[in-house]
Amino acid sequence: MIKFQAVNKFYGDYCALADINENVAKGEVVVVCGPSGSGKSTLIRTVNRLEEIQSGEVLFNGRNVHARIKSAELNRLRSQIGFVFQSFNLFPHLSALDNVILSPWRVNAVSRAEARDRAMALLDRVGLANRALSYPAQLSGGQQQRVAIARALAMEPPAMLFDEPTSALDPEMVGEVLAVMRSLAKDGMTMMCVTHEMGFARDVADRVWFMDAGRILETGTPVEFFGAPQHPRAQRFLSDLRSH
Amino acid sequence: MLSNAIGIIQDNWLLLLIGQYPNGPLGGVAATLLLSVLAILLAFPFSVLVALARLSHLWALRIPATALVYGVRGIPLLMIIFWVYFMFPLLFGISVPGFATMLCTLVLYEGAFLSEVVRAGITALPAGQMDAARALGHSYGSAMRFVILPQALVNMLPSILSQFVSTIQDTTLGYVINVPELTFAANQINNRLLTKPFEVFLILALTYYAICFSLTQLASWLERSIATRRAGPAMPKLVLAQ
């Protein structure tokens, strides 16, 4: 469903992504891990073209997101790719409910009443129906991130991307967000997650990609990756994680 | 001196308030406020358009808008007033009343300054807001309309009010092209009395001060209440209620 073909990205001479060739199949859950600055977030942001690339292709459902396409076409593609940010990025001037209503209503031209009903159902799904009228500033980080997930789901995307969704959260709020992500995975959502939550990766991922210095150095099932990592850099990364 | 001033007010309060209306054009405080309010109301949408053009990726929009802002900021208001006043009849062959001339000038001038406020308000928002809107499939225009501008404009309200105060002060320059506003009325009184310029212009200064001071107070109150709102209010109360 998501296909990277010979993707390269540079900032001047610095190589942010180097020769990425990988696939995320329909229904698959891929966890991207690796040290800070390894290009994980950059990689996931190329899928909906929040980052440009210098060469290669990123295909979503067979369409090259980075081709010379009309902006309306790019917007349509983006609306089919759910994206959850590390910093939530809820719209602070709108209530939780209106955050979820806005895009189906204004982008997909769903009637406001219908968008509202679906938004309430989604907020219920992430456990926040009782906070629908709260503004983002009145919600905890974990609650904000769950609203952000509901907001992304409101566009009924066939795939969801998560860019370090729990990294900005207090430890006690990580679980509630991961629980929502687990339930999405269980329902068969295609997911690509950049995360440091190795427990989540172990339990939920179908495959783990390990990145360093803009390259995918190793891919494998969680059992393979956590049990017997092949690449020396991956071995060092995992032993560093375990040592504290 | 104080009794002189009070006497002047008692004799001329209606002239200071509304000019020679209804026997002549509306003037005094009423004209000053009307001119300022109309100017800021028209300058505001104009400034949003200029700010959006300044931020545009299209050079055909960006360059003229930037030139306008730099041009207007680099020229004294009085020069622009003269230009509009003398050039308009020459270019279009119609004579324009002073009030309309002053209004056009103020919209251009205050709009250029206000556009910098609007631009700052837009660029001050976290980049994640635009990212989130684009990721949800909003076009640039839709993201601006529903996500960026509603936030930026509320944040800018105090600055817009400050610009309004400047506008009120700038209307005094309408005097030079005979716009019958507050300064014009005061000068009429001074010309009639001849011997009491200090009192007359003290009254004038105090009137401007009263109007502008109350508006700056309103601006700082707005600023405080927006700051409180941003900090995320009402949450503890809600929790307790539940």
GROMACS .gro file of C-alpha atoms in nm:
model
  486
    1MET     CA    1   0.000   0.000   0.000
    2ILE     CA    2   0.292   0.232   0.078
    3LYS     CA    3   0.597   0.175  -0.137
    4PHE     CA    4   0.933   0.351  -0.117
    5GLN     CA    5   1.141   0.321  -0.434
    6ALA     CA    6   1.502   0.442  -0.432
    7VAL     CA    7   1.412   0.741  -0.212
    8ASN     CA    8   1.689   0.991  -0.147
    9LYS     CA    9   1.671   1.316   0.044
   10PHE     CA   10   1.948   1.566   0.108
   11TYR     CA   11   1.984   1.883   0.310
   12GLY     CA   12   2.274   2.035   0.118
   13ASP     CA   13   2.546   1.771   0.147
   14TYR     CA   14   2.381   1.602   0.443
   15CYS     CA   15   2.203   1.285   0.343
   16ALA     CA   16   1.876   1.257   0.537
   17LEU     CA   17   1.742   0.952   0.352
   18ALA     CA   18   1.959   0.718   0.147
   19ASP     CA   19   1.826   0.470  -0.103
   20ILE     CA   20   1.511   0.363   0.080
   21ASN     CA   21   1.337   0.063  -0.080
   22GLU     CA   22   1.059  -0.087   0.129
   23ASN     CA   23   0.689  -0.172   0.128
   24VAL     CA   24   0.409  -0.153   0.375
   25ALA     CA   25   0.145  -0.405   0.272
   26LYS     CA   26  -0.229  -0.355   0.321
   27GLY     CA   27  -0.322  -0.437   0.680
   28GLU     CA   28   0.039  -0.451   0.788
   29VAL     CA   29   0.170  -0.274   1.099
   30VAL     CA   30   0.526  -0.151   1.056
   31VAL     CA   31   0.723   0.004   1.341
   32VAL     CA   32   1.018   0.221   1.242
   33CYS     CA   33   1.280   0.249   1.512
   34GLY     CA   34   1.632   0.375   1.544
   35PRO     CA   35   1.840   0.639   1.722
   36SER     CA   36   1.754   1.010   1.716
   37GLY     CA   37   1.838   1.182   1.390
   38SER     CA   38   1.833   0.857   1.196
   39GLY     CA   39   1.568   0.984   0.954
   40LYS     CA   40   1.261   0.802   1.090
   41SER     CA   41   1.040   1.110   1.112
   42THR     CA   42   1.170   1.242   0.781
   43LEU     CA   43   1.085   0.909   0.619
   44ILE     CA   44   0.729   0.898   0.751
   45ARG     CA   45   0.672   1.263   0.654
   46THR     CA   46   0.763   1.187   0.292
   47VAL     CA   47   0.459   0.957   0.264
   48ASN     CA   48   0.216   1.250   0.260
   49ARG     CA   49   0.476   1.489   0.123
   50LEU     CA   50   0.514   1.706   0.429
   51GLU     CA   51   0.881   1.656   0.333
   52GLU     CA   52   1.001   1.674  -0.025
   53ILE     CA   53   1.251   1.422  -0.163
   54GLN     CA   54   1.528   1.470  -0.419
   55SER     CA   55   1.493   1.142  -0.605
   56GLY     CA   56   1.292   0.823  -0.607
   57GLU     CA   57   0.922   0.759  -0.564
   58VAL     CA   58   0.685   0.714  -0.274
   59LEU     CA   59   0.377   0.529  -0.392
   60PHE     CA   60   0.051   0.530  -0.203
   61ASN     CA   61  -0.200   0.285  -0.349
   62GLY     CA   62   0.003   0.290  -0.668
   63ARG     CA   63   0.007   0.672  -0.698
   64ASN     CA   64   0.341   0.849  -0.675
   65VAL     CA   65   0.290   1.116  -0.409
   66HIS     CA   66   0.602   1.301  -0.523
   67ALA     CA   67   0.514   1.318  -0.891
   68ARG     CA   68   0.429   1.653  -1.050
   69ILE     CA   69   0.065   1.641  -0.961
   70LYS     CA   70  -0.203   1.907  -0.927
   71SER     CA   71  -0.236   2.041  -0.575
   72ALA     CA   72  -0.599   1.924  -0.564
   73GLU     CA   73  -0.478   1.572  -0.639
   74LEU     CA   74  -0.212   1.592  -0.368
   75ASN     CA   75  -0.473   1.718  -0.120
   76ARG     CA   76  -0.696   1.423  -0.210
   77LEU     CA   77  -0.409   1.179  -0.153
   78ARG     CA   78  -0.321   1.344   0.178
   79SER     CA   79  -0.680   1.319   0.295
   80GLN     CA   80  -0.651   0.940   0.255
   81ILE     CA   81  -0.341   0.916   0.472
   82GLY     CA   82  -0.408   0.962   0.842
   83PHE     CA   83  -0.121   1.138   1.017
   84VAL     CA   84  -0.062   1.170   1.391
   85PHE     CA   85   0.205   1.413   1.510
   86GLN     CA   86   0.437   1.400   1.806
   87SER     CA   87   0.310   1.741   1.919
   88PHE     CA   88  -0.061   1.657   1.854
   89ASN     CA   89  -0.116   1.980   1.659
   90LEU     CA   90  -0.482   2.002   1.752
   91PHE     CA   91  -0.646   2.325   1.641
   92PRO     CA   92  -0.657   2.522   1.968
   93HIS     CA   93  -0.943   2.750   1.863
   94LEU     CA   94  -1.179   2.455   1.814
   95SER     CA   95  -1.334   2.215   2.063
   96ALA     CA   96  -1.232   1.849   2.050
   97LEU     CA   97  -1.553   1.778   1.861
   98ASP     CA   98  -1.498   2.058   1.610
   99ASN     CA   99  -1.140   1.944   1.557
  100VAL     CA  100  -1.280   1.610   1.442
  101ILE     CA  101  -1.569   1.761   1.243
  102LEU     CA  102  -1.372   2.027   1.053
  103SER     CA  103  -1.198   1.826   0.784
  104PRO     CA  104  -1.472   1.580   0.678
  105TRP     CA  105  -1.706   1.880   0.665
  106ARG     CA  106  -1.479   2.128   0.485
  107VAL     CA  107  -1.258   1.897   0.280
  108ASN     CA  108  -1.483   1.602   0.200
  109ALA     CA  109  -1.804   1.807   0.194
  110VAL     CA  110  -1.981   1.570   0.433
  111SER     CA  111  -2.280   1.748   0.587
  112ARG     CA  112  -2.204   1.902   0.924
  113ALA     CA  113  -2.472   1.693   1.095
  114GLU     CA  114  -2.333   1.370   0.956
  115ALA     CA  115  -1.975   1.473   1.034
  116ARG     CA  116  -2.087   1.550   1.387
  117ASP     CA  117  -2.243   1.209   1.438
  118ARG     CA  118  -1.936   1.034   1.307
  119ALA     CA  119  -1.710   1.258   1.518
  120MET     CA  120  -1.903   1.167   1.833
  121ALA     CA  121  -1.870   0.797   1.746
  122LEU     CA  122  -1.494   0.839   1.696
  123LEU     CA  123  -1.448   1.033   2.019
  124ASP     CA  124  -1.639   0.756   2.190
  125ARG     CA  125  -1.405   0.504   2.033
  126VAL     CA  126  -1.098   0.681   2.176
  127GLY     CA  127  -1.276   0.712   2.511
  128LEU     CA  128  -1.336   1.087   2.506
  129ALA     CA  129  -1.706   1.128   2.428
  130ASN     CA  130  -1.746   1.308   2.762
  131ARG     CA  131  -1.480   1.566   2.669
  132ALA     CA  132  -1.621   1.647   2.324
  133LEU     CA  133  -1.684   2.013   2.406
  134SER     CA  134  -1.351   2.071   2.581
  135TYR     CA  135  -1.087   2.281   2.411
  136PRO     CA  136  -0.740   2.134   2.356
  137ALA     CA  137  -0.590   2.353   2.631
  138GLN     CA  138  -0.832   2.189   2.876
  139LEU     CA  139  -0.720   1.836   2.787
  140SER     CA  140  -0.419   1.639   2.907
  141GLY     CA  141  -0.152   1.541   2.658
  142GLY     CA  142  -0.282   1.186   2.633
  143GLN     CA  143  -0.636   1.310   2.574
  144GLN     CA  144  -0.514   1.556   2.311
  145GLN     CA  145  -0.332   1.282   2.126
  146ARG     CA  146  -0.639   1.059   2.133
  147VAL     CA  147  -0.847   1.345   1.988
  148ALA     CA  148  -0.577   1.386   1.722
  149ILE     CA  149  -0.614   1.016   1.634
  150ALA     CA  150  -0.992   1.057   1.614
  151ARG     CA  151  -0.942   1.363   1.393
  152ALA     CA  152  -0.722   1.163   1.154
  153LEU     CA  153  -0.968   0.870   1.153
  154ALA     CA  154  -1.255   1.104   1.066
  155MET     CA  155  -1.124   1.120   0.709
  156GLU     CA  156  -1.166   0.740   0.695
  157PRO     CA  157  -0.809   0.687   0.575
  158PRO     CA  158  -0.707   0.340   0.458
  159ALA     CA  159  -0.369   0.388   0.629
  160MET     CA  160  -0.246   0.570   0.939
  161LEU     CA  161   0.098   0.715   1.003
  162PHE     CA  162   0.219   0.784   1.356
  163ASP     CA  163   0.521   1.010   1.408
  164GLU     CA  164   0.643   0.943   1.764
  165PRO     CA  165   0.288   0.973   1.899
  166THR     CA  166   0.387   0.914   2.262
  167SER     CA  167   0.721   1.096   2.280
  168ALA     CA  168   0.575   1.423   2.408
  169LEU     CA  169   0.362   1.254   2.674
  170ASP     CA  170   0.407   1.210   3.046
  171PRO     CA  171   0.481   0.843   3.115
  172GLU     CA  172   0.143   0.773   3.275
  173MET     CA  173  -0.037   0.886   2.959
  174VAL     CA  174   0.155   0.672   2.713
  175GLY     CA  175  -0.060   0.366   2.783
  176GLU     CA  176  -0.393   0.525   2.689
  177VAL     CA  177  -0.259   0.632   2.349
  178LEU     CA  178  -0.095   0.296   2.280
  179ALA     CA  179  -0.422   0.123   2.372
  180VAL     CA  180  -0.602   0.316   2.098
  181MET     CA  181  -0.327   0.228   1.851
  182ARG     CA  182  -0.343  -0.140   1.950
  183SER     CA  183  -0.718  -0.148   1.890
  184LEU     CA  184  -0.668   0.012   1.548
  185ALA     CA  185  -0.409  -0.250   1.459
  186LYS     CA  186  -0.642  -0.525   1.575
  187ASP     CA  187  -0.913  -0.392   1.343
  188GLY     CA  188  -0.678  -0.440   1.049
  189MET     CA  189  -0.565  -0.079   0.991
  190THR     CA  190  -0.253  -0.039   0.780
  191MET     CA  191  -0.011   0.143   1.008
  192MET     CA  192   0.337   0.287   0.994
  193CYS     CA  193   0.460   0.400   1.336
  194VAL     CA  194   0.778   0.578   1.433
  195THR     CA  195   0.809   0.504   1.803
  196HIS     CA  196   1.048   0.430   2.086
  197GLU     CA  197   0.790   0.207   2.254
  198MET     CA  198   0.959  -0.128   2.207
  199GLY     CA  199   0.686  -0.309   2.398
  200PHE     CA  200   0.433  -0.185   2.145
  201ALA     CA  201   0.661  -0.291   1.859
  202ARG     CA  202   0.704  -0.638   2.009
  203ASP     CA  203   0.330  -0.695   2.062
  204VAL     CA  204   0.169  -0.522   1.766
  205ALA     CA  205   0.414  -0.487   1.479
  206ASP     CA  206   0.417  -0.728   1.189
  207ARG     CA  207   0.757  -0.596   1.093
  208VAL     CA  208   1.018  -0.368   1.244
  209TRP     CA  209   1.240  -0.144   1.033
  210PHE     CA  210   1.563  -0.031   1.193
  211MET     CA  211   1.709   0.297   1.065
  212ASP     CA  212   2.038   0.473   1.118
  213ALA     CA  213   2.193   0.766   0.931
  214GLY     CA  214   1.913   0.782   0.677
  215ARG     CA  215   1.927   0.414   0.582
  216ILE     CA  216   1.708   0.118   0.667
  217LEU     CA  217   1.971  -0.120   0.799
  218GLU     CA  218   1.752  -0.410   0.896
  219THR     CA  219   1.393  -0.528   0.870
  220GLY     CA  220   1.232  -0.828   1.030
  221THR     CA  221   0.950  -0.958   1.245
  222PRO     CA  222   0.964  -0.845   1.606
  223VAL     CA  223   1.076  -1.195   1.705
  224GLU     CA  224   1.365  -1.183   1.460
  225PHE     CA  225   1.459  -0.823   1.532
  226PHE     CA  226   1.444  -0.831   1.910
  227GLY     CA  227   1.560  -1.193   1.937
  228ALA     CA  228   1.852  -1.194   1.699
  229PRO     CA  229   1.933  -0.858   1.540
  230GLN     CA  230   2.175  -0.903   1.250
  231HIS     CA  231   2.327  -0.562   1.198
  232PRO     CA  232   2.591  -0.455   1.452
  233ARG     CA  233   2.432  -0.108   1.479
  234ALA     CA  234   2.096  -0.266   1.561
  235GLN     CA  235   2.259  -0.491   1.820
  236ARG     CA  236   2.421  -0.188   1.986
  237PHE     CA  237   2.091   0.009   1.972
  238LEU     CA  238   1.899  -0.273   2.142
  239SER     CA  239   2.162  -0.335   2.408
  240ASP     CA  240   2.170   0.039   2.483
  241LEU     CA  241   1.792   0.029   2.526
  242ARG     CA  242   1.808  -0.267   2.762
  243SER     CA  243   2.093  -0.131   2.971
  244HIS     CA  244   1.872   0.127   3.140
  245MET     CA  245  -0.740   7.964   3.274
  246LEU     CA  246  -0.945   7.667   3.386
  247SER     CA  247  -1.259   7.880   3.387
  248ASN     CA  248  -1.166   7.999   3.038
  249ALA     CA  249  -1.140   7.640   2.920
  250ILE     CA  250  -1.472   7.547   3.079
  251GLY     CA  251  -1.630   7.851   2.919
  252ILE     CA  252  -1.495   7.749   2.578
  253ILE     CA  253  -1.637   7.400   2.620
  254GLN     CA  254  -1.976   7.536   2.730
  255ASP     CA  255  -1.994   7.761   2.425
  256ASN     CA  256  -1.861   7.514   2.170
  257TRP     CA  257  -1.932   7.160   2.288
  258LEU     CA  258  -2.170   7.088   2.005
  259LEU     CA  259  -1.918   7.207   1.745
  260LEU     CA  260  -1.649   6.992   1.905
  261LEU     CA  261  -1.882   6.696   1.915
  262ILE     CA  262  -2.049   6.697   1.570
  263GLY     CA  263  -1.913   7.002   1.385
  264GLN     CA  264  -2.168   7.209   1.195
  265TYR     CA  265  -2.401   6.914   1.140
  266PRO     CA  266  -2.690   6.921   1.043
  267ASN     CA  267  -2.638   7.266   0.890
  268GLY     CA  268  -2.302   7.166   0.745
  269PRO     CA  269  -2.092   6.853   0.712
  270LEU     CA  270  -2.052   6.621   1.008
  271GLY     CA  271  -1.740   6.720   1.203
  272GLY     CA  272  -1.578   6.715   1.544
  273VAL     CA  273  -1.538   6.399   1.750
  274ALA     CA  274  -1.812   6.228   1.551
  275ALA     CA  275  -1.631   6.276   1.220
  276THR     CA  276  -1.297   6.174   1.373
  277LEU     CA  277  -1.446   5.852   1.508
  278LEU     CA  278  -1.646   5.782   1.192
  279LEU     CA  279  -1.335   5.835   0.979
  280SER     CA  280  -1.122   5.614   1.203
  281VAL     CA  281  -1.378   5.334   1.229
  282LEU     CA  282  -1.443   5.327   0.853
  283ALA     CA  283  -1.070   5.342   0.785
  284ILE     CA  284  -0.986   5.049   1.011
  285LEU     CA  285  -1.287   4.846   0.892
  286LEU     CA  286  -1.178   4.884   0.529
  287ALA     CA  287  -0.805   4.864   0.605
  288PHE     CA  288  -0.846   4.533   0.785
  289PRO     CA  289  -0.963   4.311   0.495
  290PHE     CA  290  -0.719   4.500   0.272
  291SER     CA  291  -0.436   4.422   0.513
  292VAL     CA  292  -0.527   4.051   0.524
  293LEU     CA  293  -0.508   4.038   0.145
  294VAL     CA  294  -0.175   4.223   0.141
  295ALA     CA  295  -0.035   3.994   0.413
  296LEU     CA  296  -0.144   3.681   0.222
  297ALA     CA  297   0.012   3.823  -0.094
  298ARG     CA  298   0.334   3.896   0.098
  299LEU     CA  299   0.345   3.533   0.213
  300SER     CA  300   0.252   3.392  -0.127
  301HIS     CA  301   0.480   3.165  -0.325
  302LEU     CA  302   0.376   3.352  -0.641
  303TRP     CA  303   0.614   3.639  -0.708
  304ALA     CA  304   0.345   3.819  -0.909
  305LEU     CA  305   0.155   3.865  -0.581
  306ARG     CA  306   0.448   3.888  -0.342
  307ILE     CA  307   0.654   4.157  -0.513
  308PRO     CA  308   0.383   4.423  -0.561
  309ALA     CA  309   0.254   4.367  -0.207
  310THR     CA  310   0.605   4.397  -0.064
  311ALA     CA  311   0.670   4.709  -0.270
  312LEU     CA  312   0.346   4.863  -0.145
  313VAL     CA  313   0.430   4.794   0.220
  314TYR     CA  314   0.787   4.924   0.194
  315GLY     CA  315   0.675   5.223  -0.012
  316VAL     CA  316   0.403   5.331   0.227
  317ARG     CA  317   0.618   5.273   0.533
  318GLY     CA  318   0.892   5.489   0.386
  319ILE     CA  319   0.675   5.790   0.305
  320PRO     CA  320   0.526   6.030   0.561
  321LEU     CA  321   0.147   6.013   0.582
  322LEU     CA  322   0.119   6.379   0.489
  323MET     CA  323   0.288   6.316   0.151
  324ILE     CA  324   0.039   6.039   0.076
  325ILE     CA  325  -0.249   6.267   0.168
  326PHE     CA  326  -0.119   6.531  -0.075
  327TRP     CA  327  -0.070   6.272  -0.345
  328VAL     CA  328  -0.421   6.136  -0.317
  329TYR     CA  329  -0.566   6.485  -0.280
  330PHE     CA  330  -0.395   6.633  -0.585
  331MET     CA  331  -0.352   6.326  -0.807
  332PHE     CA  332  -0.704   6.187  -0.785
  333PRO     CA  333  -0.873   6.478  -0.967
  334LEU     CA  334  -0.589   6.486  -1.223
  335LEU     CA  335  -0.604   6.113  -1.295
  336PHE     CA  336  -0.976   6.058  -1.290
  337GLY     CA  337  -1.107   6.403  -1.367
  338ILE     CA  338  -1.339   6.413  -1.067
  339SER     CA  339  -1.296   6.612  -0.753
  340VAL     CA  340  -1.320   6.404  -0.440
  341PRO     CA  341  -1.444   6.546  -0.110
  342GLY     CA  342  -1.185   6.577   0.168
  343PHE     CA  343  -1.348   6.312   0.381
  344ALA     CA  344  -1.330   6.049   0.104
  345THR     CA  345  -0.973   6.148   0.018
  346MET     CA  346  -0.870   6.110   0.380
  347LEU     CA  347  -1.051   5.778   0.406
  348CYS     CA  348  -0.874   5.636   0.098
  349THR     CA  349  -0.539   5.754   0.225
  350LEU     CA  350  -0.593   5.607   0.569
  351VAL     CA  351  -0.704   5.271   0.427
  352LEU     CA  352  -0.388   5.256   0.218
  353TYR     CA  353  -0.158   5.375   0.495
  354GLU     CA  354  -0.302   5.190   0.795
  355GLY     CA  355  -0.363   4.885   0.575
  356ALA     CA  356   0.006   4.866   0.489
  357PHE     CA  357   0.105   4.882   0.856
  358LEU     CA  358  -0.171   4.645   0.961
  359SER     CA  359  -0.063   4.393   0.696
  360GLU     CA  360   0.269   4.359   0.877
  361VAL     CA  361   0.078   4.285   1.198
  362VAL     CA  362  -0.131   4.024   1.016
  363ARG     CA  363   0.176   3.870   0.856
  364ALA     CA  364   0.349   3.848   1.194
  365GLY     CA  365   0.035   3.690   1.343
  366ILE     CA  366   0.031   3.424   1.073
  367THR     CA  367   0.401   3.340   1.087
  368ALA     CA  368   0.397   3.334   1.469
  369LEU     CA  369   0.169   3.028   1.472
  370PRO     CA  370   0.350   2.695   1.513
  371ALA     CA  371   0.432   2.532   1.177
  372GLY     CA  372   0.255   2.220   1.303
  373GLN     CA  373  -0.082   2.391   1.256
  374MET     CA  374  -0.032   2.422   0.881
  375ASP     CA  375   0.122   2.072   0.868
  376ALA     CA  376  -0.180   1.924   1.046
  377ALA     CA  377  -0.426   2.102   0.816
  378ARG     CA  378  -0.237   1.996   0.503
  379ALA     CA  379  -0.204   1.638   0.631
  380LEU     CA  380  -0.583   1.627   0.665
  381GLY     CA  381  -0.617   1.725   0.299
  382HIS     CA  382  -0.698   2.096   0.333
  383SER     CA  383  -0.591   2.314   0.044
  384TYR     CA  384  -0.372   2.613   0.128
  385GLY     CA  385  -0.674   2.843   0.111
  386SER     CA  386  -0.889   2.616   0.325
  387ALA     CA  387  -0.612   2.579   0.584
  388MET     CA  388  -0.575   2.959   0.597
  389ARG     CA  389  -0.948   3.016   0.625
  390PHE     CA  390  -1.040   2.756   0.883
  391VAL     CA  391  -0.721   2.695   1.078
  392ILE     CA  392  -0.460   2.971   1.049
  393LEU     CA  393  -0.649   3.300   1.017
  394PRO     CA  394  -0.906   3.236   1.295
  395GLN     CA  395  -0.620   3.182   1.538
  396ALA     CA  396  -0.393   3.455   1.406
  397LEU     CA  397  -0.665   3.721   1.399
  398VAL     CA  398  -0.775   3.659   1.757
  399ASN     CA  399  -0.411   3.676   1.870
  400MET     CA  400  -0.376   4.003   1.683
  401LEU     CA  401  -0.682   4.181   1.827
  402PRO     CA  402  -0.478   4.392   2.072
  403SER     CA  403  -0.240   4.501   1.794
  404ILE     CA  404  -0.533   4.585   1.569
  405LEU     CA  405  -0.678   4.800   1.846
  406SER     CA  406  -0.342   4.977   1.885
  407GLN     CA  407  -0.343   5.044   1.514
  408PHE     CA  408  -0.691   5.189   1.557
  409VAL     CA  409  -0.553   5.431   1.818
  410SER     CA  410  -0.281   5.537   1.573
  411THR     CA  411  -0.549   5.583   1.310
  412ILE     CA  412  -0.743   5.820   1.534
  413GLN     CA  413  -0.428   6.026   1.584
  414ASP     CA  414  -0.352   6.020   1.212
  415THR     CA  415  -0.694   6.164   1.126
  416THR     CA  416  -0.569   6.499   1.264
  417LEU     CA  417  -0.371   6.537   0.942
  418GLY     CA  418  -0.702   6.560   0.758
  419TYR     CA  419  -0.690   6.920   0.879
  420VAL     CA  420  -0.452   7.015   0.599
  421ILE     CA  421  -0.704   6.918   0.330
  422ASN     CA  422  -0.994   7.072   0.521
  423VAL     CA  423  -1.158   6.753   0.644
  424PRO     CA  424  -1.403   6.877   0.908
  425GLU     CA  425  -1.289   6.658   1.198
  426LEU     CA  426  -1.201   6.734   1.560
  427THR     CA  427  -0.878   6.928   1.500
  428PHE     CA  428  -1.052   7.127   1.231
  429ALA     CA  429  -1.331   7.218   1.475
  430ALA     CA  430  -1.080   7.322   1.741
  431ASN     CA  431  -0.899   7.539   1.493
  432GLN     CA  432  -1.226   7.705   1.393
  433ILE     CA  433  -1.284   7.792   1.757
  434ASN     CA  434  -0.929   7.919   1.793
  435ASN     CA  435  -0.965   8.140   1.488
  436ARG     CA  436  -1.280   8.286   1.631
  437LEU     CA  437  -1.145   8.351   1.982
  438LEU     CA  438  -0.791   8.446   1.866
  439THR     CA  439  -0.661   8.507   2.221
  440LYS     CA  440  -0.695   8.165   2.384
  441PRO     CA  441  -0.493   7.913   2.180
  442PHE     CA  442  -0.351   7.742   2.489
  443GLU     CA  443  -0.695   7.661   2.630
  444VAL     CA  444  -0.839   7.554   2.296
  445PHE     CA  445  -0.559   7.317   2.213
  446LEU     CA  446  -0.547   7.187   2.569
  447ILE     CA  447  -0.911   7.086   2.530
  448LEU     CA  448  -0.825   6.928   2.198
  449ALA     CA  449  -0.534   6.732   2.345
  450LEU     CA  450  -0.739   6.614   2.643
  451THR     CA  451  -1.019   6.495   2.415
  452TYR     CA  452  -0.779   6.289   2.204
  453TYR     CA  453  -0.613   6.161   2.518
  454ALA     CA  454  -0.943   6.049   2.670
  455ILE     CA  455  -1.042   5.858   2.357
  456CYS     CA  456  -0.704   5.699   2.294
  457PHE     CA  457  -0.629   5.619   2.657
  458SER     CA  458  -0.956   5.430   2.701
  459LEU     CA  459  -0.885   5.235   2.383
  460THR     CA  460  -0.530   5.140   2.490
  461GLN     CA  461  -0.675   5.028   2.823
  462LEU     CA  462  -0.921   4.813   2.631
  463ALA     CA  463  -0.632   4.673   2.425
  464SER     CA  464  -0.433   4.570   2.730
  465TRP     CA  465  -0.743   4.416   2.890
  466LEU     CA  466  -0.797   4.217   2.569
  467GLU     CA  467  -0.435   4.110   2.570
  468ARG     CA  468  -0.463   3.981   2.926
  469SER     CA  469  -0.785   3.793   2.862
  470ILE     CA  470  -0.642   3.628   2.550
  471ALA     CA  471  -0.333   3.526   2.746
  472THR     CA  472  -0.552   3.368   3.015
  473ARG     CA  473  -0.758   3.189   2.754
  474ARG     CA  474  -0.447   3.050   2.585
  475ALA     CA  475  -0.314   2.917   2.914
  476GLY     CA  476  -0.613   2.684   2.926
  477PRO     CA  477  -0.874   2.801   3.177
  478ALA     CA  478  -1.178   2.642   3.336
  479MET     CA  479  -1.026   2.295   3.347
  480PRO     CA  480  -1.007   2.257   3.729
  481LYS     CA  481  -1.366   2.376   3.764
  482LEU     CA  482  -1.487   2.123   3.510
  483VAL     CA  483  -1.309   1.839   3.683
  484LEU     CA  484  -1.457   1.937   4.016
  485ALA     CA  485  -1.804   1.957   3.866
  486GLN     CA  486  -1.773   1.604   3.738
   0.00000   0.00000   0.00000
